[in-house]
């Protein structure tokens, strides 16, 4: 969480330092047997995956498009299939990363997949994120993929 805070403040070097420290602590903890009462037992997600999610969020916040694309793709590959709502959310974030990377067609196709999941799971947060994404796609607003995505979003209201 410290890394995310630094990323929000735009302090990339400190965000990277905090992520590296968390990765080191996690690596050290992998060799120890969990003890009774350990909060990492039965967590919502594996700590390694949680760190990958945090790293991806930091790259996105720091406007590192290519790194965010790679990081969110890694997260989506590792995400358990039953995490439908999370998959939709991270697909939406991947679409934002594609915009930062200057890949609007990929952003739109990824956003369409996120929208289908958001509608199916009732995730208003992901839908709001995708509406924001359309604003980020403004430089490509007349292209077919953006026109299609905008129409799909309008039809979900």
CSV table of N, CA and C in Angstrom, one decimal:
chain,number,residue,atom,x,y,z
A,1,UNK,N,0.8,-1.2,0.0
A,1,UNK,CA,0.0,0.0,0.0
A,1,UNK,C,0.9,1.3,0.0
A,2,UNK,N,2.0,1.2,0.6
A,2,UNK,CA,3.0,2.3,0.6
A,2,UNK,C,3.3,2.6,-0.8
A,3,UNK,N,3.6,1.6,-1.6
A,3,UNK,CA,4.0,1.8,-3.0
A,3,UNK,C,2.9,2.5,-3.8
A,4,UNK,N,1.6,2.1,-3.5
A,4,UNK,CA,0.5,2.8,-4.2
A,4,UNK,C,0.4,4.2,-3.8
A,5,UNK,N,0.6,4.5,-2.6
A,5,UNK,CA,0.6,5.9,-2.1
A,5,UNK,C,1.7,6.7,-2.8
A,6,UNK,N,2.9,6.2,-2.9
A,6,UNK,CA,3.9,6.9,-3.6
A,6,UNK,C,3.6,7.1,-5.1
A,7,UNK,N,3.0,6.1,-5.7
A,7,UNK,CA,2.6,6.1,-7.1
A,7,UNK,C,1.6,7.2,-7.3
A,8,UNK,N,0.6,7.3,-6.4
A,8,UNK,CA,-0.5,8.3,-6.5
A,8,UNK,C,0.2,9.7,-6.4
A,9,UNK,N,1.2,9.8,-5.6
A,9,UNK,CA,1.9,11.1,-5.4
A,9,UNK,C,2.9,11.4,-6.6
A,10,UNK,N,3.1,10.4,-7.5
A,10,UNK,CA,4.0,10.5,-8.6
A,10,UNK,C,5.5,10.4,-8.2
A,11,UNK,N,5.7,9.7,-7.1
A,11,UNK,CA,7.1,9.5,-6.7
A,11,UNK,C,7.6,8.1,-7.1
A,12,UNK,N,7.9,8.0,-8.3
A,12,UNK,CA,8.2,6.7,-8.9
A,12,UNK,C,9.3,5.9,-8.2
A,13,UNK,N,10.4,6.6,-7.9
A,13,UNK,CA,11.5,5.9,-7.2
A,13,UNK,C,11.1,5.3,-5.9
A,14,UNK,N,10.3,6.0,-5.1
A,14,UNK,CA,9.9,5.5,-3.8
A,14,UNK,C,8.9,4.4,-4.0
A,15,UNK,N,8.0,4.5,-5.0
A,15,UNK,CA,7.1,3.4,-5.3
A,15,UNK,C,7.8,2.1,-5.7
A,16,UNK,N,8.8,2.3,-6.5
A,16,UNK,CA,9.6,1.1,-6.9
A,16,UNK,C,10.4,0.5,-5.7
A,17,UNK,N,10.9,1.4,-4.9
A,17,UNK,CA,11.6,0.9,-3.7
A,17,UNK,C,10.7,0.1,-2.8
A,18,UNK,N,9.5,0.6,-2.6
A,18,UNK,CA,8.5,-0.1,-1.7
A,18,UNK,C,8.1,-1.4,-2.3
A,19,UNK,N,7.9,-1.4,-3.6
A,19,UNK,CA,7.6,-2.7,-4.3
A,19,UNK,C,8.7,-3.7,-4.2
A,20,UNK,N,9.9,-3.3,-4.4
A,20,UNK,CA,11.1,-4.2,-4.2
A,20,UNK,C,11.2,-4.7,-2.8
A,21,UNK,N,11.0,-3.8,-1.8
A,21,UNK,CA,11.0,-4.3,-0.4
A,21,UNK,C,9.9,-5.3,-0.2
A,22,UNK,N,8.7,-5.1,-0.6
A,22,UNK,CA,7.6,-6.0,-0.5
A,22,UNK,C,8.0,-7.4,-1.1
A,23,UNK,N,8.6,-7.3,-2.3
A,23,UNK,CA,9.0,-8.5,-3.0
A,23,UNK,C,10.0,-9.3,-2.2
A,24,UNK,N,11.0,-8.6,-1.6
A,24,UNK,CA,12.0,-9.2,-0.8
A,24,UNK,C,11.4,-9.9,0.5
A,25,UNK,N,10.5,-9.1,1.1
A,25,UNK,CA,9.8,-9.7,2.3
A,25,UNK,C,9.0,-10.9,2.0
A,26,UNK,N,8.3,-10.8,0.9
A,26,UNK,CA,7.5,-12.0,0.4
A,26,UNK,C,8.4,-13.2,0.1
A,27,UNK,N,9.5,-13.0,-0.5
A,27,UNK,CA,10.4,-14.1,-0.9
A,27,UNK,C,11.0,-14.7,0.4
A,28,UNK,N,11.3,-13.9,1.4
A,28,UNK,CA,11.8,-14.4,2.7
A,28,UNK,C,10.7,-15.2,3.4
A,29,UNK,N,9.5,-14.8,3.3
A,29,UNK,CA,8.4,-15.4,4.0
A,29,UNK,C,8.0,-16.8,3.4
A,30,UNK,N,8.4,-17.0,2.1
A,30,UNK,CA,8.0,-18.2,1.4
A,30,UNK,C,8.7,-19.4,2.0
A,31,UNK,N,9.8,-19.2,2.7
A,31,UNK,CA,10.5,-20.4,3.2
A,31,UNK,C,10.0,-20.8,4.6
A,32,UNK,N,9.3,-19.9,5.2
A,32,UNK,CA,8.8,-20.2,6.6
A,32,UNK,C,7.4,-20.9,6.5
A,33,UNK,N,7.2,-21.8,7.5
A,33,UNK,CA,5.9,-22.4,7.6
A,33,UNK,C,4.9,-21.4,8.2
A,34,UNK,N,3.7,-21.3,7.7
A,34,UNK,CA,2.7,-20.4,8.3
A,34,UNK,C,2.4,-20.9,9.7
A,35,UNK,N,2.2,-19.9,10.6
A,35,UNK,CA,1.8,-20.2,12.0
A,35,UNK,C,0.3,-20.0,12.2
A,36,UNK,N,-0.2,-20.6,13.2
A,36,UNK,CA,-1.6,-20.5,13.5
A,36,UNK,C,-1.9,-19.0,13.8
A,37,UNK,N,-2.9,-18.5,13.2
A,37,UNK,CA,-3.2,-17.1,13.3
A,37,UNK,C,-2.6,-16.2,12.2
A,38,UNK,N,-1.8,-16.8,11.4
A,38,UNK,CA,-1.2,-16.0,10.3
A,38,UNK,C,-2.3,-15.5,9.4
A,39,UNK,N,-2.3,-14.1,9.2
A,39,UNK,CA,-3.4,-13.6,8.4
A,39,UNK,C,-3.3,-13.9,6.9
A,40,UNK,N,-2.2,-14.4,6.4
A,40,UNK,CA,-2.1,-14.8,5.0
A,40,UNK,C,-2.7,-16.1,4.7
A,41,UNK,N,-3.1,-16.9,5.7
A,41,UNK,CA,-3.8,-18.2,5.5
A,41,UNK,C,-5.2,-17.9,5.1
A,42,UNK,N,-5.7,-18.6,4.1
A,42,UNK,CA,-7.1,-18.4,3.6
A,42,UNK,C,-7.4,-17.0,3.1
A,43,UNK,N,-6.4,-16.3,2.6
A,43,UNK,CA,-6.6,-14.9,2.1
A,43,UNK,C,-7.5,-15.0,0.8
A,44,UNK,N,-8.0,-13.8,0.5
A,44,UNK,CA,-8.7,-13.7,-0.7
A,44,UNK,C,-7.9,-14.1,-1.9
A,45,UNK,N,-6.6,-13.7,-1.9
A,45,UNK,CA,-5.7,-14.1,-3.0
A,45,UNK,C,-4.3,-14.3,-2.5
A,46,UNK,N,-3.6,-15.1,-3.2
A,46,UNK,CA,-2.2,-15.4,-2.9
A,46,UNK,C,-1.4,-14.1,-2.7
A,47,UNK,N,-0.5,-14.0,-1.8
A,47,UNK,CA,0.3,-12.8,-1.6
A,47,UNK,C,1.2,-12.4,-2.8
A,48,UNK,N,1.7,-13.4,-3.5
A,48,UNK,CA,2.4,-13.1,-4.7
A,48,UNK,C,1.6,-12.4,-5.8
A,49,UNK,N,0.4,-12.9,-5.9
A,49,UNK,CA,-0.6,-12.3,-6.9
A,49,UNK,C,-1.0,-10.9,-6.4
A,50,UNK,N,-1.2,-10.8,-5.1
A,50,UNK,CA,-1.5,-9.5,-4.6
A,50,UNK,C,-0.4,-8.5,-4.9
A,51,UNK,N,0.8,-8.9,-4.7
A,51,UNK,CA,2.0,-8.0,-5.0
A,51,UNK,C,2.0,-7.7,-6.5
A,52,UNK,N,1.7,-8.7,-7.4
A,52,UNK,CA,1.7,-8.4,-8.8
A,52,UNK,C,0.6,-7.4,-9.2
A,53,UNK,N,-0.6,-7.5,-8.5
A,53,UNK,CA,-1.7,-6.6,-8.7
A,53,UNK,C,-1.2,-5.2,-8.3
A,54,UNK,N,-0.6,-5.1,-7.2
A,54,UNK,CA,-0.1,-3.8,-6.7
A,54,UNK,C,0.9,-3.2,-7.6
A,55,UNK,N,1.8,-4.0,-8.1
A,55,UNK,CA,2.8,-3.5,-9.0
A,55,UNK,C,2.1,-3.0,-10.3
A,56,UNK,N,1.2,-3.7,-10.8
A,56,UNK,CA,0.4,-3.3,-12.0
A,56,UNK,C,-0.3,-2.0,-11.8
A,57,UNK,N,-0.9,-1.8,-10.6
A,57,UNK,CA,-1.6,-0.6,-10.3
A,57,UNK,C,-0.6,0.6,-10.2
A,58,UNK,N,0.5,0.4,-9.7
A,58,UNK,CA,1.5,1.4,-9.6
A,58,UNK,C,2.0,1.8,-11.0
A,59,UNK,N,2.3,0.9,-11.8
A,59,UNK,CA,2.7,1.2,-13.2
A,59,UNK,C,1.7,2.0,-13.9
A,60,UNK,N,0.4,1.7,-13.7
A,60,UNK,CA,-0.7,2.4,-14.3
A,60,UNK,C,-0.7,3.9,-13.8
A,61,UNK,N,-0.7,4.0,-12.5
A,61,UNK,CA,-0.7,5.3,-11.8
A,61,UNK,C,0.4,6.2,-12.2
A,62,UNK,N,1.6,5.6,-12.5
A,62,UNK,CA,2.8,6.3,-12.9
A,62,UNK,C,2.8,6.5,-14.4
A,63,UNK,N,1.8,6.1,-15.1
A,63,UNK,CA,1.7,6.4,-16.5
A,63,UNK,C,2.7,5.6,-17.3
A,64,UNK,N,3.1,4.4,-16.8
A,64,UNK,CA,4.1,3.5,-17.5
A,64,UNK,C,3.3,2.5,-18.3
A,65,UNK,N,2.8,3.0,-19.5
A,65,UNK,CA,1.9,2.2,-20.3
A,65,UNK,C,2.4,0.8,-20.6
A,66,UNK,N,3.6,0.6,-21.2
A,66,UNK,CA,4.0,-0.7,-21.6
A,66,UNK,C,4.2,-1.6,-20.4
A,67,UNK,N,4.8,-1.1,-19.3
A,67,UNK,CA,5.0,-1.9,-18.1
A,67,UNK,C,3.6,-2.3,-17.5
A,68,UNK,N,2.7,-1.4,-17.5
A,68,UNK,CA,1.3,-1.7,-17.0
A,68,UNK,C,0.6,-2.8,-17.8
A,69,UNK,N,0.8,-2.7,-19.2
A,69,UNK,CA,0.2,-3.7,-20.0
A,69,UNK,C,0.8,-5.1,-19.6
A,70,UNK,N,2.1,-5.1,-19.5
A,70,UNK,CA,2.8,-6.4,-19.2
A,70,UNK,C,2.3,-6.9,-17.8
A,71,UNK,N,2.3,-6.0,-16.9
A,71,UNK,CA,1.9,-6.4,-15.5
A,71,UNK,C,0.5,-6.8,-15.4
A,72,UNK,N,-0.5,-6.1,-16.0
A,72,UNK,CA,-1.9,-6.6,-15.9
A,72,UNK,C,-2.1,-7.9,-16.7
A,73,UNK,N,-1.4,-8.1,-17.8
A,73,UNK,CA,-1.5,-9.4,-18.5
A,73,UNK,C,-1.0,-10.5,-17.6
A,74,UNK,N,0.1,-10.3,-16.8
A,74,UNK,CA,0.6,-11.3,-15.9
A,74,UNK,C,-0.5,-11.5,-14.8
A,75,UNK,N,-1.1,-10.5,-14.3
A,75,UNK,CA,-2.1,-10.7,-13.3
A,75,UNK,C,-3.3,-11.5,-13.8
A,76,UNK,N,-3.7,-11.1,-15.0
A,76,UNK,CA,-4.9,-11.8,-15.6
A,76,UNK,C,-4.6,-13.3,-15.9
A,77,UNK,N,-3.3,-13.6,-16.2
A,77,UNK,CA,-3.0,-15.0,-16.4
A,77,UNK,C,-3.0,-15.8,-15.1
A,78,UNK,N,-2.6,-15.1,-14.0
A,78,UNK,CA,-2.6,-15.8,-12.7
A,78,UNK,C,-3.9,-15.8,-11.9
A,79,UNK,N,-4.8,-14.9,-12.3
A,79,UNK,CA,-6.0,-14.8,-11.6
A,79,UNK,C,-6.9,-16.0,-11.6
A,80,UNK,N,-7.3,-16.6,-10.5
A,80,UNK,CA,-8.2,-17.8,-10.5
A,80,UNK,C,-9.4,-17.5,-11.3
A,81,UNK,N,-9.9,-18.5,-12.1
A,81,UNK,CA,-11.0,-18.3,-13.0
A,81,UNK,C,-12.3,-17.9,-12.2
A,82,UNK,N,-12.5,-18.3,-11.0
A,82,UNK,CA,-13.7,-17.9,-10.3
A,82,UNK,C,-13.7,-16.4,-9.8
A,83,UNK,N,-12.7,-15.7,-10.0
A,83,UNK,CA,-12.6,-14.3,-9.7
A,83,UNK,C,-13.2,-13.4,-10.8
A,84,UNK,N,-14.5,-13.6,-11.2
A,84,UNK,CA,-15.0,-12.9,-12.3
A,84,UNK,C,-15.0,-11.4,-12.2
A,85,UNK,N,-15.5,-10.9,-11.1
A,85,UNK,CA,-15.6,-9.4,-11.0
A,85,UNK,C,-14.2,-8.8,-11.0
A,86,UNK,N,-13.2,-9.5,-10.4
A,86,UNK,CA,-11.8,-9.0,-10.4
A,86,UNK,C,-11.3,-9.0,-11.8
A,87,UNK,N,-11.6,-10.1,-12.6
A,87,UNK,CA,-11.1,-10.2,-14.0
A,87,UNK,C,-11.7,-9.0,-14.8
A,88,UNK,N,-12.9,-8.7,-14.6
A,88,UNK,CA,-13.5,-7.5,-15.3
A,88,UNK,C,-12.8,-6.2,-14.9
A,89,UNK,N,-12.5,-6.1,-13.6
A,89,UNK,CA,-11.8,-4.8,-13.2
A,89,UNK,C,-10.4,-4.8,-13.8
A,90,UNK,N,-9.7,-5.9,-13.8
A,90,UNK,CA,-8.3,-5.8,-14.2
A,90,UNK,C,-8.2,-5.8,-15.8
A,91,UNK,N,-9.2,-6.3,-16.4
A,91,UNK,CA,-9.3,-6.1,-17.9
A,91,UNK,C,-9.5,-4.6,-18.2
A,92,UNK,N,-10.4,-3.9,-17.4
A,92,UNK,CA,-10.6,-2.5,-17.6
A,92,UNK,C,-9.3,-1.7,-17.4
A,93,UNK,N,-8.5,-2.1,-16.4
A,93,UNK,CA,-7.2,-1.5,-16.1
A,93,UNK,C,-6.2,-1.8,-17.2
A,94,UNK,N,-6.3,-3.0,-17.8
A,94,UNK,CA,-5.4,-3.3,-18.9
A,94,UNK,C,-5.8,-2.5,-20.1
A,95,UNK,N,-7.0,-2.2,-20.3
A,95,UNK,CA,-7.5,-1.3,-21.4
A,95,UNK,C,-6.9,0.1,-21.2
A,96,UNK,N,-6.9,0.6,-19.9
A,96,UNK,CA,-6.3,1.9,-19.7
A,96,UNK,C,-4.8,1.9,-20.0
A,97,UNK,N,-4.1,0.8,-19.7
A,97,UNK,CA,-2.7,0.7,-20.0
A,97,UNK,C,-2.5,0.7,-21.5
A,98,UNK,N,-3.4,0.0,-22.2
A,98,UNK,CA,-3.2,0.0,-23.7
A,98,UNK,C,-3.4,1.5,-24.2
A,99,UNK,N,-4.2,2.2,-23.6
A,99,UNK,CA,-4.4,3.6,-24.1
A,99,UNK,C,-3.0,4.4,-23.8
A,100,UNK,N,-2.5,4.2,-22.7
A,100,UNK,CA,-1.2,4.8,-22.4
A,100,UNK,C,-0.1,4.4,-23.3
A,101,UNK,N,-0.2,3.2,-23.8
A,101,UNK,CA,0.8,2.6,-24.7
A,101,UNK,C,0.5,3.0,-26.2
A,102,UNK,N,-0.6,3.7,-26.4
A,102,UNK,CA,-0.9,4.2,-27.8
A,102,UNK,C,-1.5,3.1,-28.6
A,103,UNK,N,-2.2,2.1,-28.0
A,103,UNK,CA,-2.8,1.0,-28.7
A,103,UNK,C,-4.3,1.0,-28.5
A,104,UNK,N,-5.0,2.0,-29.1
A,104,UNK,CA,-6.5,2.1,-28.9
A,104,UNK,C,-7.3,0.9,-29.3
A,105,UNK,N,-7.0,0.2,-30.4
A,105,UNK,CA,-7.8,-0.9,-30.8
A,105,UNK,C,-7.7,-2.0,-29.7
A,106,UNK,N,-6.5,-2.3,-29.2
A,106,UNK,CA,-6.4,-3.3,-28.1
A,106,UNK,C,-7.1,-2.8,-26.9
A,107,UNK,N,-7.1,-1.5,-26.6
A,107,UNK,CA,-7.8,-1.0,-25.5
A,107,UNK,C,-9.3,-1.2,-25.6
A,108,UNK,N,-9.8,-1.0,-26.8
A,108,UNK,CA,-11.3,-1.2,-27.0
A,108,UNK,C,-11.7,-2.7,-26.9
A,109,UNK,N,-10.9,-3.5,-27.5
A,109,UNK,CA,-11.3,-5.0,-27.5
A,109,UNK,C,-11.2,-5.5,-26.0
A,110,UNK,N,-10.2,-5.0,-25.3
A,110,UNK,CA,-10.1,-5.4,-23.9
A,110,UNK,C,-11.2,-4.9,-23.1
A,111,UNK,N,-11.6,-3.6,-23.4
A,111,UNK,CA,-12.7,-3.0,-22.6
A,111,UNK,C,-14.0,-3.6,-22.9
A,112,UNK,N,-14.2,-4.1,-24.1
A,112,UNK,CA,-15.4,-4.8,-24.4
A,112,UNK,C,-15.5,-6.1,-23.6
A,113,UNK,N,-14.4,-6.8,-23.4
A,113,UNK,CA,-14.4,-8.0,-22.6
A,113,UNK,C,-14.7,-7.6,-21.2
A,114,UNK,N,-14.1,-6.5,-20.7
A,114,UNK,CA,-14.4,-6.1,-19.3
A,114,UNK,C,-15.8,-5.7,-19.1
A,115,UNK,N,-16.4,-5.0,-20.1
A,115,UNK,CA,-17.8,-4.6,-20.0
A,115,UNK,C,-18.7,-5.8,-19.9
A,116,UNK,N,-18.5,-6.8,-20.7
A,116,UNK,CA,-19.3,-8.0,-20.7
A,116,UNK,C,-19.3,-8.6,-19.3
A,117,UNK,N,-18.1,-8.7,-18.7
A,117,UNK,CA,-18.0,-9.2,-17.3
A,117,UNK,C,-18.7,-8.3,-16.3
A,118,UNK,N,-18.5,-7.0,-16.5
A,118,UNK,CA,-19.1,-6.0,-15.5
A,118,UNK,C,-20.6,-6.1,-15.6
A,119,UNK,N,-21.2,-6.2,-16.7
A,119,UNK,CA,-22.6,-6.3,-16.9
A,119,UNK,C,-23.1,-7.6,-16.2
A,120,UNK,N,-22.4,-8.7,-16.5
A,120,UNK,CA,-22.8,-10.0,-15.9
A,120,UNK,C,-22.6,-10.0,-14.4
A,121,UNK,N,-21.7,-9.3,-13.8
A,121,UNK,CA,-21.5,-9.4,-12.4
A,121,UNK,C,-22.1,-8.2,-11.7
A,122,UNK,N,-22.6,-7.2,-12.4
A,122,UNK,CA,-23.2,-6.0,-11.8
A,122,UNK,C,-22.2,-5.1,-11.2
A,123,UNK,N,-21.0,-5.0,-11.8
A,123,UNK,CA,-20.0,-4.2,-11.3
A,123,UNK,C,-20.1,-2.7,-11.8
A,124,UNK,N,-20.7,-1.9,-11.1
A,124,UNK,CA,-20.9,-0.5,-11.5
A,124,UNK,C,-19.5,0.2,-11.5
A,125,UNK,N,-18.6,-0.2,-10.6
A,125,UNK,CA,-17.3,0.5,-10.6
A,125,UNK,C,-16.5,0.2,-11.9
A,126,UNK,N,-16.6,-1.0,-12.4
A,126,UNK,CA,-15.9,-1.3,-13.7
A,126,UNK,C,-16.6,-0.5,-14.8
A,127,UNK,N,-17.9,-0.4,-14.8
A,127,UNK,CA,-18.6,0.3,-15.9
A,127,UNK,C,-18.2,1.8,-15.8
A,128,UNK,N,-18.1,2.4,-14.6
A,128,UNK,CA,-17.6,3.8,-14.5
A,128,UNK,C,-16.2,3.9,-15.0
A,129,UNK,N,-15.3,3.0,-14.7
A,129,UNK,CA,-14.0,3.0,-15.1
A,129,UNK,C,-13.9,3.0,-16.7
A,130,UNK,N,-14.8,2.2,-17.3
A,130,UNK,CA,-14.8,2.1,-18.7
A,130,UNK,C,-15.4,3.4,-19.4
A,131,UNK,N,-16.3,4.0,-18.7
A,131,UNK,CA,-16.8,5.3,-19.2
A,131,UNK,C,-15.7,6.3,-19.2
A,132,UNK,N,-14.8,6.3,-18.1
A,132,UNK,CA,-13.7,7.2,-18.1
A,132,UNK,C,-12.7,6.8,-19.2
A,133,UNK,N,-12.6,5.6,-19.5
A,133,UNK,CA,-11.7,5.1,-20.5
A,133,UNK,C,-12.0,5.7,-21.9
A,134,UNK,N,-13.3,5.8,-22.1
A,134,UNK,CA,-13.8,6.4,-23.4
A,134,UNK,C,-13.3,7.8,-23.5
A,135,UNK,N,-13.3,8.5,-22.4
A,135,UNK,CA,-12.8,9.9,-22.5
A,135,UNK,C,-11.3,9.9,-22.8
A,136,UNK,N,-10.6,8.9,-22.3
A,136,UNK,CA,-9.1,8.8,-22.5
A,136,UNK,C,-8.9,8.5,-24.0
A,137,UNK,N,-9.9,7.8,-24.6
A,137,UNK,CA,-9.8,7.4,-26.0
A,137,UNK,C,-10.2,8.6,-27.0
A,138,UNK,N,-10.4,9.7,-26.5
A,138,UNK,CA,-10.9,10.9,-27.3
A,138,UNK,C,-10.0,11.1,-28.5
A,139,UNK,N,-8.7,11.0,-28.5
A,139,UNK,CA,-7.9,11.3,-29.7
A,139,UNK,C,-8.3,10.3,-30.8
A,140,UNK,N,-8.9,9.2,-30.5
A,140,UNK,CA,-9.2,8.2,-31.5
A,140,UNK,C,-10.8,8.1,-31.6
A,141,UNK,N,-11.5,9.1,-31.2
A,141,UNK,CA,-12.9,9.0,-31.1
A,141,UNK,C,-13.7,8.7,-32.3
A,142,UNK,N,-13.1,8.9,-33.5
A,142,UNK,CA,-13.8,8.6,-34.8
A,142,UNK,C,-13.5,7.3,-35.3
A,143,UNK,N,-12.6,6.5,-34.7
A,143,UNK,CA,-12.2,5.2,-35.2
A,143,UNK,C,-13.3,4.2,-34.8
A,144,UNK,N,-13.5,3.2,-35.6
A,144,UNK,CA,-14.5,2.2,-35.5
A,144,UNK,C,-14.5,1.5,-34.1
A,145,UNK,N,-13.3,1.1,-33.6
A,145,UNK,CA,-13.4,0.4,-32.2
A,145,UNK,C,-13.9,1.4,-31.1
A,146,UNK,N,-13.5,2.6,-31.2
A,146,UNK,CA,-14.0,3.6,-30.1
A,146,UNK,C,-15.5,3.8,-30.3
A,147,UNK,N,-15.9,4.0,-31.5
A,147,UNK,CA,-17.4,4.2,-31.8
A,147,UNK,C,-18.2,3.1,-31.2
A,148,UNK,N,-17.7,1.9,-31.5
A,148,UNK,CA,-18.4,0.6,-31.1
A,148,UNK,C,-18.4,0.6,-29.5
A,149,UNK,N,-17.3,0.8,-28.9
A,149,UNK,CA,-17.2,0.8,-27.4
A,149,UNK,C,-18.1,1.8,-26.8
A,150,UNK,N,-18.1,3.0,-27.3
A,150,UNK,CA,-19.0,4.0,-26.8
A,150,UNK,C,-20.5,3.6,-26.9
A,151,UNK,N,-20.9,3.0,-28.1
A,151,UNK,CA,-22.3,2.6,-28.2
A,151,UNK,C,-22.6,1.4,-27.3
A,152,UNK,N,-21.7,0.5,-27.0
A,152,UNK,CA,-21.9,-0.5,-26.1
A,152,UNK,C,-22.1,0.0,-24.6
A,153,UNK,N,-21.3,1.0,-24.3
A,153,UNK,CA,-21.4,1.6,-23.0
A,153,UNK,C,-22.8,2.4,-22.8
A,154,UNK,N,-23.2,3.1,-23.9
A,154,UNK,CA,-24.5,3.8,-23.8
A,154,UNK,C,-25.6,2.8,-23.6
A,155,UNK,N,-25.5,1.6,-24.3
A,155,UNK,CA,-26.6,0.6,-24.2
A,155,UNK,C,-26.7,0.0,-22.8
A,156,UNK,N,-25.6,0.1,-22.0
A,156,UNK,CA,-25.7,-0.5,-20.7
A,156,UNK,C,-26.3,0.3,-19.6
A,157,UNK,N,-26.7,1.6,-19.9
A,157,UNK,CA,-27.2,2.5,-18.9
A,157,UNK,C,-28.6,2.2,-18.6
